[in-house]
Amino acid sequence: MKNEREIEQQKLAEKLRESLVMLKPHDTYKGKYKVDLHYVEGYGELLFTIRSLLYLCINSLEYGDLESYSADRNPKNNVQDVLELITRMIPIEEGDLLDELRGMVDE
């Protein structure tokens, strides 16, 4: 018969399977994960990529010479596209899980 600790561990494992949805194991590359078509080694690299994209957009808007772009490019649209990509990359479900795990630890 399973004791209370084993039951709690099973519940936690199930919660992790349900909540860790942003990164999917890659079928071919062992130890790699995929976010749509962007491959990362883990959440650390994912968050670093998000931060880098944000810095790129901030610097482009703040210091970029947007007027010198050629007529066939629209830098504001390019920045908007990157920002939309970033919003899809933010691991919201995993953040909710971290809040729940912190509550479990604090108990």
PDB file of C-alpha atoms in Angstrom:
ATOM      1  CA  MET A   1       0.000   0.000   0.000  1.00  0.00           C
ATOM      2  CA  LYS A   2       1.285   3.437  -0.908  1.00  0.00           C
ATOM      3  CA  ASN A   3       2.047   5.815   1.875  1.00  0.00           C
ATOM      4  CA  GLU A   4       1.030   9.460   1.947  1.00  0.00           C
ATOM      5  CA  ARG A   5       4.441  10.659   0.693  1.00  0.00           C
ATOM      6  CA  GLU A   6       4.287   8.435  -2.408  1.00  0.00           C
ATOM      7  CA  ILE A   7       0.789   9.693  -3.195  1.00  0.00           C
ATOM      8  CA  GLU A   8       1.977  13.309  -2.904  1.00  0.00           C
ATOM      9  CA  GLN A   9       4.939  12.536  -5.188  1.00  0.00           C
ATOM     10  CA  GLN A  10       2.608  11.035  -7.777  1.00  0.00           C
ATOM     11  CA  LYS A  11       0.339  14.080  -7.600  1.00  0.00           C
ATOM     12  CA  LEU A  12       3.353  16.358  -8.056  1.00  0.00           C
ATOM     13  CA  ALA A  13       4.626  14.310 -10.998  1.00  0.00           C
ATOM     14  CA  GLU A  14       1.205  14.506 -12.656  1.00  0.00           C
ATOM     15  CA  LYS A  15       1.038  18.253 -12.042  1.00  0.00           C
ATOM     16  CA  LEU A  16       4.472  18.649 -13.641  1.00  0.00           C
ATOM     17  CA  ARG A  17       3.396  16.635 -16.705  1.00  0.00           C
ATOM     18  CA  GLU A  18       0.287  18.816 -17.068  1.00  0.00           C
ATOM     19  CA  SER A  19       2.025  22.148 -16.488  1.00  0.00           C
ATOM     20  CA  LEU A  20       5.416  21.919 -18.202  1.00  0.00           C
ATOM     21  CA  VAL A  21       4.082  22.479 -21.699  1.00  0.00           C
ATOM     22  CA  MET A  22       6.272  25.215 -23.212  1.00  0.00           C
ATOM     23  CA  LEU A  23       9.227  22.966 -24.010  1.00  0.00           C
ATOM     24  CA  LYS A  24       8.645  19.703 -25.836  1.00  0.00           C
ATOM     25  CA  PRO A  25      11.403  17.089 -26.134  1.00  0.00           C
ATOM     26  CA  HIS A  26      12.784  17.054 -29.665  1.00  0.00           C
ATOM     27  CA  ASP A  27      12.269  13.788 -31.523  1.00  0.00           C
ATOM     28  CA  THR A  28      15.715  13.688 -33.144  1.00  0.00           C
ATOM     29  CA  TYR A  29      18.063  15.738 -30.986  1.00  0.00           C
ATOM     30  CA  LYS A  30      18.523  14.071 -27.613  1.00  0.00           C
ATOM     31  CA  GLY A  31      18.724  16.526 -24.729  1.00  0.00           C
ATOM     32  CA  LYS A  32      17.156  19.304 -26.841  1.00  0.00           C
ATOM     33  CA  TYR A  33      13.703  20.823 -26.618  1.00  0.00           C
ATOM     34  CA  LYS A  34      11.579  22.653 -29.129  1.00  0.00           C
ATOM     35  CA  VAL A  35       9.447  25.759 -28.880  1.00  0.00           C
ATOM     36  CA  ASP A  36       7.520  25.729 -32.125  1.00  0.00           C
ATOM     37  CA  LEU A  37      10.499  25.905 -34.527  1.00  0.00           C
ATOM     38  CA  HIS A  38      13.044  27.348 -32.105  1.00  0.00           C
ATOM     39  CA  TYR A  39      15.340  24.831 -30.408  1.00  0.00           C
ATOM     40  CA  VAL A  40      16.739  25.474 -26.945  1.00  0.00           C
ATOM     41  CA  GLU A  41      18.624  23.413 -24.388  1.00  0.00           C
ATOM     42  CA  GLY A  42      16.289  24.330 -21.538  1.00  0.00           C
ATOM     43  CA  TYR A  43      14.365  27.054 -19.782  1.00  0.00           C
ATOM     44  CA  GLY A  44      17.540  29.026 -19.052  1.00  0.00           C
ATOM     45  CA  GLU A  45      18.355  29.342 -22.734  1.00  0.00           C
ATOM     46  CA  LEU A  46      14.707  30.109 -23.553  1.00  0.00           C
ATOM     47  CA  LEU A  47      14.605  32.958 -21.033  1.00  0.00           C
ATOM     48  CA  PHE A  48      18.009  34.253 -22.210  1.00  0.00           C
ATOM     49  CA  THR A  49      16.685  34.278 -25.805  1.00  0.00           C
ATOM     50  CA  ILE A  50      13.569  36.190 -24.737  1.00  0.00           C
ATOM     51  CA  ARG A  51      15.717  38.735 -22.901  1.00  0.00           C
ATOM     52  CA  SER A  52      18.031  39.142 -25.905  1.00  0.00           C
ATOM     53  CA  LEU A  53      15.087  39.729 -28.240  1.00  0.00           C
ATOM     54  CA  LEU A  54      13.683  42.339 -25.872  1.00  0.00           C
ATOM     55  CA  TYR A  55      17.053  44.138 -25.679  1.00  0.00           C
ATOM     56  CA  LEU A  56      17.285  44.064 -29.484  1.00  0.00           C
ATOM     57  CA  CYS A  57      13.873  45.716 -29.832  1.00  0.00           C
ATOM     58  CA  ILE A  58      14.529  48.270 -27.119  1.00  0.00           C
ATOM     59  CA  ASN A  59      17.857  49.276 -28.672  1.00  0.00           C
ATOM     60  CA  SER A  60      16.360  49.373 -32.171  1.00  0.00           C
ATOM     61  CA  LEU A  61      13.579  51.676 -31.072  1.00  0.00           C
ATOM     62  CA  GLU A  62      15.782  53.840 -28.843  1.00  0.00           C
ATOM     63  CA  TYR A  63      18.982  54.147 -30.874  1.00  0.00           C
ATOM     64  CA  GLY A  64      18.217  52.714 -34.310  1.00  0.00           C
ATOM     65  CA  ASP A  65      18.265  54.927 -37.365  1.00  0.00           C
ATOM     66  CA  LEU A  66      14.800  53.906 -38.521  1.00  0.00           C
ATOM     67  CA  GLU A  67      14.773  56.482 -41.336  1.00  0.00           C
ATOM     68  CA  SER A  68      17.798  54.940 -43.090  1.00  0.00           C
ATOM     69  CA  TYR A  69      16.052  51.612 -43.720  1.00  0.00           C
ATOM     70  CA  SER A  70      15.312  50.872 -47.357  1.00  0.00           C
ATOM     71  CA  ALA A  71      11.782  51.483 -48.624  1.00  0.00           C
ATOM     72  CA  ASP A  72      10.926  47.757 -48.776  1.00  0.00           C
ATOM     73  CA  ARG A  73      11.568  47.298 -45.051  1.00  0.00           C
ATOM     74  CA  ASN A  74       9.496  48.602 -42.222  1.00  0.00           C
ATOM     75  CA  PRO A  75      11.555  48.485 -39.021  1.00  0.00           C
ATOM     76  CA  LYS A  76       8.587  49.166 -36.769  1.00  0.00           C
ATOM     77  CA  ASN A  77       6.810  46.134 -38.228  1.00  0.00           C
ATOM     78  CA  ASN A  78       9.987  44.074 -37.764  1.00  0.00           C
ATOM     79  CA  VAL A  79      10.169  45.065 -34.100  1.00  0.00           C
ATOM     80  CA  GLN A  80       6.459  44.309 -33.699  1.00  0.00           C
ATOM     81  CA  ASP A  81       6.982  40.849 -35.224  1.00  0.00           C
ATOM     82  CA  VAL A  82       9.806  40.130 -32.774  1.00  0.00           C
ATOM     83  CA  LEU A  83       7.750  41.346 -29.826  1.00  0.00           C
ATOM     84  CA  GLU A  84       4.843  39.104 -30.878  1.00  0.00           C
ATOM     85  CA  LEU A  85       7.261  36.162 -31.072  1.00  0.00           C
ATOM     86  CA  ILE A  86       8.480  36.970 -27.573  1.00  0.00           C
ATOM     87  CA  THR A  87       4.935  36.952 -26.187  1.00  0.00           C
ATOM     88  CA  ARG A  88       4.451  33.428 -27.574  1.00  0.00           C
ATOM     89  CA  MET A  89       7.726  32.265 -25.992  1.00  0.00           C
ATOM     90  CA  ILE A  90       7.000  33.376 -22.418  1.00  0.00           C
ATOM     91  CA  PRO A  91       6.360  30.208 -20.373  1.00  0.00           C
ATOM     92  CA  ILE A  92       3.147  31.354 -18.652  1.00  0.00           C
ATOM     93  CA  GLU A  93       1.986  27.868 -17.638  1.00  0.00           C
ATOM     94  CA  GLU A  94       5.366  27.101 -16.135  1.00  0.00           C
ATOM     95  CA  GLY A  95       5.198  30.355 -14.150  1.00  0.00           C
ATOM     96  CA  ASP A  96       1.865  29.269 -12.704  1.00  0.00           C
ATOM     97  CA  LEU A  97       3.461  25.955 -11.760  1.00  0.00           C
ATOM     98  CA  LEU A  98       6.348  27.711 -10.017  1.00  0.00           C
ATOM     99  CA  ASP A  99       3.858  29.718  -7.950  1.00  0.00           C
ATOM    100  CA  GLU A 100       2.069  26.526  -6.959  1.00  0.00           C
ATOM    101  CA  LEU A 101       5.328  24.736  -6.105  1.00  0.00           C
ATOM    102  CA  ARG A 102       6.438  27.677  -3.993  1.00  0.00           C
ATOM    103  CA  GLY A 103       3.172  27.445  -2.082  1.00  0.00           C
ATOM    104  CA  MET A 104       3.846  23.756  -1.468  1.00  0.00           C
ATOM    105  CA  VAL A 105       7.339  24.512  -0.180  1.00  0.00           C
ATOM    106  CA  ASP A 106       6.094  27.309   2.084  1.00  0.00           C
ATOM    107  CA  GLU A 107       3.557  24.997   3.745  1.00  0.00           C
TER     108      GLU A 107
END
